[in-house]
Amino acid sequence: MHCVWGLPLVDPSHPATPATWFRFRDGLKGNKGSSMLWEIEIHPVEGQTDREGTRATGEAVAFGTATITTVRAARSYLVEGELDEEEVTGEAVGLLADGVVERCAVHRLPAHAHGMQPVGVGESTSHPSPLDPHLLNVLFKPGVTDNVGATATQALKDVGLKVDRVATCRKYWINAEATEEDIARLCGKVLANDSIERVIRGPLPLTSIAVGSDYEFSLRTTAICDASDAALQELSKVGQLYLSLVEMQTIQRYFRDLGREPTDIELETVAQTWSEHCSHKTLAGRIHYRDERGERHFENMLKETIFAATQTIRARLGDDDWCVSVFKDNAGIVRFDDKQDVCIKVETHNHPSALEPYGGANTGLGGVIRDPLGTGMGARPVCNTDVFCFAPPDTPHDGLPPGVLHPKNVMQGVVAGVRDYGNRMGIPTVNGAVYFDERYLGNPLVYCGNVAMIPRGMSEKEVVPGDYIVTVGGRTGRDGIHGATFSSAELTHESDELSGGAVQIGNAITEKMLMDVILEARDRGLYDAITDCGAGGFSSAVGEMGEECGAEVWLDKAPLKYNGLSYTEIWISEAQERMVLAVPPVSWDEFESLCASEGVEATVIGKFTDTRRLVLKYDGTEVGNLEMAFLHDGRPPVIREAVFRSSEPEGPNNQNPAPEGPNDHSPDRQGGFGQRPNASSVNSAGPGAHASRFEEFGNTLKEILGSLNVCSKEWIIRQYDHEVQGGSVVKPLVGVCQDGPSDAAVVRPDLTSNRGLVVSCGMNPRYGDIDPYWMAAAAIDEAVRNCVAVGADPSRIAILDNFCWGNTECPETLGSLVRAALGCQETAVALGTPFVSGKDSLNNEFTYEKAHGLHINQAHGLQPVGLGTETISIPPSLLITALGQVADIRRCVTMDLKEPGNVLFLVGQTEAEFGGSHYHWVTDGSGGTVPRVDLERAPAVFAAVHEAITTGLVRSCHDLSEGGLAVGIAEMAFAGGRGVTVSLEAFGTMDDTVVLFSESCTRFLFEVPASDADRFAKLIEERTGRSAARLGVVTDTDRMRVTNLDGRVLVDETIGGLKECWQRPLDWA
Amino acid sequence: MATPRICVLRAPGTNCDLETAFAFERAGGQAARVHLFRLLETPDLLAKFQILCVPGGFSYGDDVGAGVVFGRQLRGHLGDAVGEFLQADKLALGICNGFQVLLKAGILPGTKKDSGSRDAGSPATGKTSSPEPQVTLTWNDNGRYTARWVELAVSSPHSVFLRGIERIELPIAHAEGRVAVRDAGLIDQWRESGQLALQYASPCNTNTASGAACGSRFPANPNGSVADLAGLSDATGRVLGLMPHPERFIDATQHPQWTRRRMSGDGDGLRLFRNAVDYFA
């Protein structure tokens, strides 16, 4: 927490000195004579709900800890300093507790040493005792960021109290009958997260909450020049460098040639720079790929597929190219209007979110916001997008593999993490999606994206040798250091071991303050270049910025959260909320005082040079000296095998259950590798089998509406501020009760202009199980469809790819990814939607010991028994994010039905495409082809839809996706509070099931005023060469009624009933 | 004085300052976004403005309670400057986090007709000696941050900001927006003194059965506020705090149903800002 109270006291004459307002260092040298540790316990007063206690009790029931019947909760502050009782019970309590709804108890710590009776305020009659053995105290492990504690410290100092530090604590009193086993389970599963928190039973024995220790410098080298291959591999593993043998040998040769051993920091720097996360060596590497049509060799797979699509499109656009900066900076940039360009980036934060969902998702969003902020000369964020993948939240608790958090808890934590960062930053979270699949159990996915505006002409940056290397924002701690071990110190002792290695806690306010000063400094022209400090910390940020020129870093100058960090830890720490800038010495004074004026710490930690070397120093001693060329170009190429084997049924005997029409877009272009794979068109156990079950169509519709991927996500959406900044045009929830599912969000980034941005996404892991090529095509089509449905211009849509895959060292897994990339390439080119940015996250799988049961171990509670390991790999998870634009937001449309009497149309071709469908999901069906995008016709459909919307013919528009036509109609009806009467005559003899539930791509539903219906139909037919299907009319009844060609009633349901099915599954309290 | 100057006061974590300043400008005012640190350096700056607005956001992270730390600054270090400002014939507006700040600073509900002479503590030390607070803004009944549009009824003609408005739709976006009082008798006092400014009301023009809700129940009352309180005025009518965000409805396209109702032009929220600016016309 780096907020400033009162006036900041940064001395501009000492640019490299840490600002003195942040006084952590004052208290590090041990306790002062009269320093005391106080605890202020805060309880709800009578009549106010004990929400945390109620939550914990409910969770205990859910986890089956039968002996735990009541949990009472309180929060507390541990306040250390030279304070007397009067000051604590007066000033401190007055500030920290809300006297209207809370009451306090104050006692000195350690609790057992200072009597039974709490001192001070509050009604203590019904007060739970701080000495109760069934009291559980949950505290952050030492070194984990405690934002509230830091704010409280500053606030108490500001009112004149001599406070050294404050920590926060949660307290739980468990009913006396609870067994030890149940309490142990409660602690592990409900009350605390072991990766960041510790639980102390009974009275708090703490005497101090100080952290940190002195650091004694000593230069460390690692002997590798004479190491055997086995030793190199061992070093890579033990040192958590995650480098291959070939890479280790390359490093060995480099240092042999230099005639010296590497220092620890040099090895770390190389490992960081060459890491998968920083260099994308797998997908940007050599891949030898095979599938049913032959083989292909890629020198750089991403470049030859994803980037190539963008190059093709840009070349085709010629002078009308609207891409500005793609695949080279922290985010992609495209043209917006004559004043501004727009940036977008989507990242993943999967593994941290699996360990600690709140912190992982929190810093995931915080991290991706810094990407546009560090793109070009810096961009101003205008909205966020967030997509999650979880296992079903109703997964049984007792079937969980050891070490896995329950998916409902993961989901709650992730949503809260995103919520708290986005809302605090004041950036609206406007778009998102959630996908559920059992295979995300141990490996949930968290995709966070950010869209930001940058003035035209600010997309390029260049470091000038001589510029200061400046770190701005948060301080450096052990956060995110790979090798940091979690504290396992005796809990009763003051511990100077610091934890939080893998898990970080964000501070959105620090980042907001940082953002404000950076944008101001940008506009004043105070720096030459900027980048974010993310994975790899300073190592990555400085290494990238200085790649072309060289850099010298003075590691001892970096401001620290606490003492005790080694030079290497400082260099590779992934502490949050930091940016690195290249500031010309002439601008430094103004830059530093600008930062100081808003309480932001800025520190010179080195300078850029013209040596093309990376030189690292600590207190004047050189600790590292590497050639930039070796770091950035020295990595040996990775070569991987990839193979794809179709899981679709093949052979001539398959029958298409759809009774009509050839599948005219199952192309089988001969020759050219990388073209669409041949369709093995149909399945033998198709949905035709269900065609006679008319009475079940309504039930099937309700089941799909109530399935997890389709059902309402209102519980999540309403926790996000989607309107801050005032630019909201189309919200994520629309309709008469503002609870219908919008296809995309529209945001106006400049309140003086009517030009708008459209954000949407597409993702279909279930299709990917069958054919990743068509999954990719469908995901792009879906993202574009969603964009176009609200009014986006299809000729101005930029897209992003985020590949989350399993272990790509497995050729089949990598093969499915390559196949998806090929689908991306051709679909993007066909639709004219360039990829502008992307990111991949590989090796998303979870391995655990299979348990045949659990047995109780006296020391550790429940332990799994049995042997053998099991690995769960996630399904192929390609997220496509689309960033569209609308020329005039006043032309946007929403998906809720508006007026009775209007005509309902379907545009786009329906085929029997049930592979991976939600119809199969709810009917336990399988097989079938996945939907295939008709790449020849789709562009004309999108253009026609856009023309119809911009000419004002359309009252509402909704895309068809999971669940097909029936779901689309139902959603439009209940969102608008209108009935519909639909006839399927226009589909002739096509199977009713296919018409209602097939998930064919590039389809839209329209509500058109009756007076415009002919005009609309004519426009669609002229532009697409196919007629729109006239389905029926909007009614002022409360029913959705669908009849088929024969006049038989297929669906007759109340819209209230359908809505209820759709809202219920995730309508959590 | 034709064009009043508005001080949109931002602290670390404030995040609605840009659009709030824009709303005042759109209403004809001259708005300046002023950092709290500038005011702490030079408290006299405040006297140059006619309207003080504390916008929404998460000042100081709301870390020890929403608005607590910023509120402490206003009644501590800035107690004198703010007191003088309020004693003059000037206006103060707190939106969302700004309402929390005004309440926790003790500026609202205010106790006397001349709302300047409240307990401002002793600014020299920043220490406060105020009596026990009688009212607070605390956690929503549902225990979480909630963003949604609400229908509001203006309950008193007293507030300068709400003149000529009877009902208005605005969005709320907060976690700690529930008004709670120590003594229910306060509500009657506020009713008498015209301080019950804004109350959550049931929607009057939804056309589905599920849309009809009672004003005192969720979601019409989104947080469980006592007496459906959404906004509170001081006794003079010159200070208003409200949880909903009027700056998020200055253009028709910000309304969640603008495509349904074919709305265009200005949004109703602009009226609050116009009323404030027109007060100095």
PDB file of C-alpha atoms in Angstrom, chain A residues 5 47 128 148 240 336 385 394 420 453 464 472 571 625 668 694 812 832 886-887 923 935 954 989:
ATOM      1  CA  TRP A   5      -1.188  10.701   3.979  1.00  0.00           C
ATOM      2  CA  GLY A  47     -29.258  -6.733  15.016  1.00  0.00           C
ATOM      3  CA  PRO A 128     -16.552 -14.477  22.917  1.00  0.00           C
ATOM      4  CA  VAL A 148      -5.873  -2.829   4.765  1.00  0.00           C
ATOM      5  CA  GLN A 240      13.576 -23.932 -10.923  1.00  0.00           C
ATOM      6  CA  PHE A 336     -10.184   4.528 -33.839  1.00  0.00           C
ATOM      7  CA  THR A 385     -13.263  -8.121 -20.357  1.00  0.00           C
ATOM      8  CA  ASP A 394     -22.101 -28.500  -7.964  1.00  0.00           C
ATOM      9  CA  ASP A 420     -12.187  -5.666  -6.633  1.00  0.00           C
ATOM     10  CA  MET A 453      -7.192   4.636 -25.801  1.00  0.00           C
ATOM     11  CA  VAL A 464      17.749   6.843 -25.765  1.00  0.00           C
ATOM     12  CA  VAL A 472       7.385   3.827 -10.666  1.00  0.00           C
ATOM     13  CA  TRP A 571      15.920  -8.390 -10.088  1.00  0.00           C
ATOM     14  CA  ASN A 625      27.319  -8.748 -17.227  1.00  0.00           C
ATOM     15  CA  ASP A 668     -13.243 -30.289 -49.571  1.00  0.00           C
ATOM     16  CA  PHE A 694     -42.626 -33.383 -29.653  1.00  0.00           C
ATOM     17  CA  GLU A 812      -1.376 -34.944 -30.003  1.00  0.00           C
ATOM     18  CA  GLY A 832     -11.223  -9.757 -42.895  1.00  0.00           C
ATOM     19  CA  VAL A 886     -19.620   1.626 -34.417  1.00  0.00           C
ATOM     20  CA  ALA A 887     -19.652   4.906 -36.281  1.00  0.00           C
ATOM     21  CA  THR A 923     -29.768 -35.283 -23.938  1.00  0.00           C
ATOM     22  CA  LEU A 935     -16.372 -18.886 -45.169  1.00  0.00           C
ATOM     23  CA  VAL A 954     -33.969  -3.487 -36.942  1.00  0.00           C
ATOM     24  CA  THR A 989     -39.270 -30.555 -44.285  1.00  0.00           C
TER      25      THR A 989
END
